[in-house]
């Protein structure tokens, strides 16, 4: 295990994550974080020459559709049910005095 996590780092991560860890949990977290960093080091050993960086596993171009209004805003239909209207809006009783 090349990456050794100290108590100060675990304490800092606990503060950032708003966790209260017992002594046993801190020791377990130190080992887990060390194993994670060792795995990342192992991945860094891979030869990625010629591999294009990617943001997504699948070839995605544009996933957004055009924003086109197809049925209008429907405000006239909505206001048709209003008991009272004022300037194309619902008129309601005043609630703050």
Tab-separated table of C-alpha atoms in Angstrom:
chain	number	residue	atom	x	y	z
A	1	UNK	CA	0.000	0.000	0.000
A	2	UNK	CA	1.922	2.987	-1.309
A	3	UNK	CA	-0.627	5.613	-0.351
A	4	UNK	CA	-0.786	6.119	3.387
A	5	UNK	CA	-3.526	8.403	4.658
A	6	UNK	CA	-2.812	10.194	7.906
A	7	UNK	CA	-5.210	11.024	10.739
A	8	UNK	CA	-5.243	14.704	9.796
A	9	UNK	CA	-6.525	13.923	6.292
A	10	UNK	CA	-9.277	11.665	7.639
A	11	UNK	CA	-10.273	14.338	10.147
A	12	UNK	CA	-10.415	16.951	7.369
A	13	UNK	CA	-12.486	14.718	5.069
A	14	UNK	CA	-14.831	13.999	7.988
A	15	UNK	CA	-15.332	17.720	8.541
A	16	UNK	CA	-16.006	18.315	4.835
A	17	UNK	CA	-18.491	15.441	4.744
A	18	UNK	CA	-20.013	16.501	8.073
A	19	UNK	CA	-19.370	13.054	9.554
A	20	UNK	CA	-18.571	12.139	13.112
A	21	UNK	CA	-16.398	9.040	12.884
A	22	UNK	CA	-15.403	6.765	15.720
A	23	UNK	CA	-11.780	5.643	16.035
A	24	UNK	CA	-12.624	2.330	14.347
A	25	UNK	CA	-14.430	4.070	11.505
A	26	UNK	CA	-11.475	6.424	11.005
A	27	UNK	CA	-9.090	3.465	10.730
A	28	UNK	CA	-11.390	1.732	8.247
A	29	UNK	CA	-11.716	4.962	6.228
A	30	UNK	CA	-7.927	5.358	6.152
A	31	UNK	CA	-7.541	1.847	4.730
A	32	UNK	CA	-10.349	2.347	2.209
A	33	UNK	CA	-8.961	5.668	0.989
A	34	UNK	CA	-5.497	4.156	0.701
A	35	UNK	CA	-6.872	1.297	-1.415
A	36	UNK	CA	-8.744	3.762	-3.634
A	37	UNK	CA	-5.616	5.831	-4.216
A	38	UNK	CA	-3.586	2.677	-4.912
A	39	UNK	CA	-6.147	1.692	-7.550
A	40	UNK	CA	-5.927	5.133	-9.147
A	41	UNK	CA	-2.133	4.782	-9.225
A	42	UNK	CA	-2.568	1.427	-10.940
A	43	UNK	CA	-4.841	3.017	-13.551
A	44	UNK	CA	-2.234	5.740	-14.132
A	45	UNK	CA	0.204	3.020	-15.219
A	46	UNK	CA	-1.951	2.158	-18.250
A	47	UNK	CA	-0.665	3.226	-21.655
A	48	UNK	CA	-3.299	5.567	-23.055
A	49	UNK	CA	-1.279	6.767	-26.016
A	50	UNK	CA	-3.598	7.426	-28.944
A	51	UNK	CA	-6.761	7.179	-26.857
A	52	UNK	CA	-9.012	10.166	-27.417
A	53	UNK	CA	-10.422	11.830	-24.286
A	54	UNK	CA	-14.165	11.395	-24.014
A	55	UNK	CA	-16.977	12.823	-21.983
A	56	UNK	CA	-19.398	9.970	-22.608
A	57	UNK	CA	-19.086	6.258	-23.247
A	58	UNK	CA	-21.512	6.296	-26.167
A	59	UNK	CA	-21.177	8.553	-29.220
A	60	UNK	CA	-23.645	11.288	-28.297
A	61	UNK	CA	-23.874	14.400	-30.430
A	62	UNK	CA	-26.829	16.592	-29.480
A	63	UNK	CA	-29.376	15.187	-27.058
A	64	UNK	CA	-31.450	18.351	-26.819
A	65	UNK	CA	-34.467	18.981	-29.007
A	66	UNK	CA	-35.394	22.336	-30.435
A	67	UNK	CA	-37.575	24.337	-28.067
A	68	UNK	CA	-40.636	24.860	-30.226
A	69	UNK	CA	-44.038	25.935	-28.869
A	70	UNK	CA	-46.671	23.612	-30.269
A	71	UNK	CA	-49.813	24.378	-28.293
A	72	UNK	CA	-49.395	27.955	-27.044
A	73	UNK	CA	-49.410	28.951	-23.408
A	74	UNK	CA	-53.021	28.042	-22.687
A	75	UNK	CA	-53.549	31.122	-20.547
A	76	UNK	CA	-56.923	31.985	-22.071
A	77	UNK	CA	-58.226	28.473	-21.336
A	78	UNK	CA	-56.867	28.638	-17.792
A	79	UNK	CA	-58.341	32.076	-17.116
A	80	UNK	CA	-61.726	30.945	-18.438
A	81	UNK	CA	-62.130	29.039	-15.123
A	82	UNK	CA	-61.167	31.995	-12.936
A	83	UNK	CA	-63.874	33.375	-10.654
A	84	UNK	CA	-62.349	36.863	-11.065
A	85	UNK	CA	-59.761	38.247	-13.503
A	86	UNK	CA	-57.717	41.433	-13.662
A	87	UNK	CA	-55.416	42.251	-16.613
A	88	UNK	CA	-55.138	38.671	-17.896
A	89	UNK	CA	-54.359	37.261	-14.401
A	90	UNK	CA	-56.227	35.646	-11.540
A	91	UNK	CA	-57.648	38.159	-9.061
A	92	UNK	CA	-57.430	36.851	-5.495
A	93	UNK	CA	-58.254	38.347	-2.102
A	94	UNK	CA	-55.503	40.280	-0.354
A	95	UNK	CA	-53.897	38.048	2.284
A	96	UNK	CA	-51.342	40.405	3.873
A	97	UNK	CA	-52.631	43.383	5.759
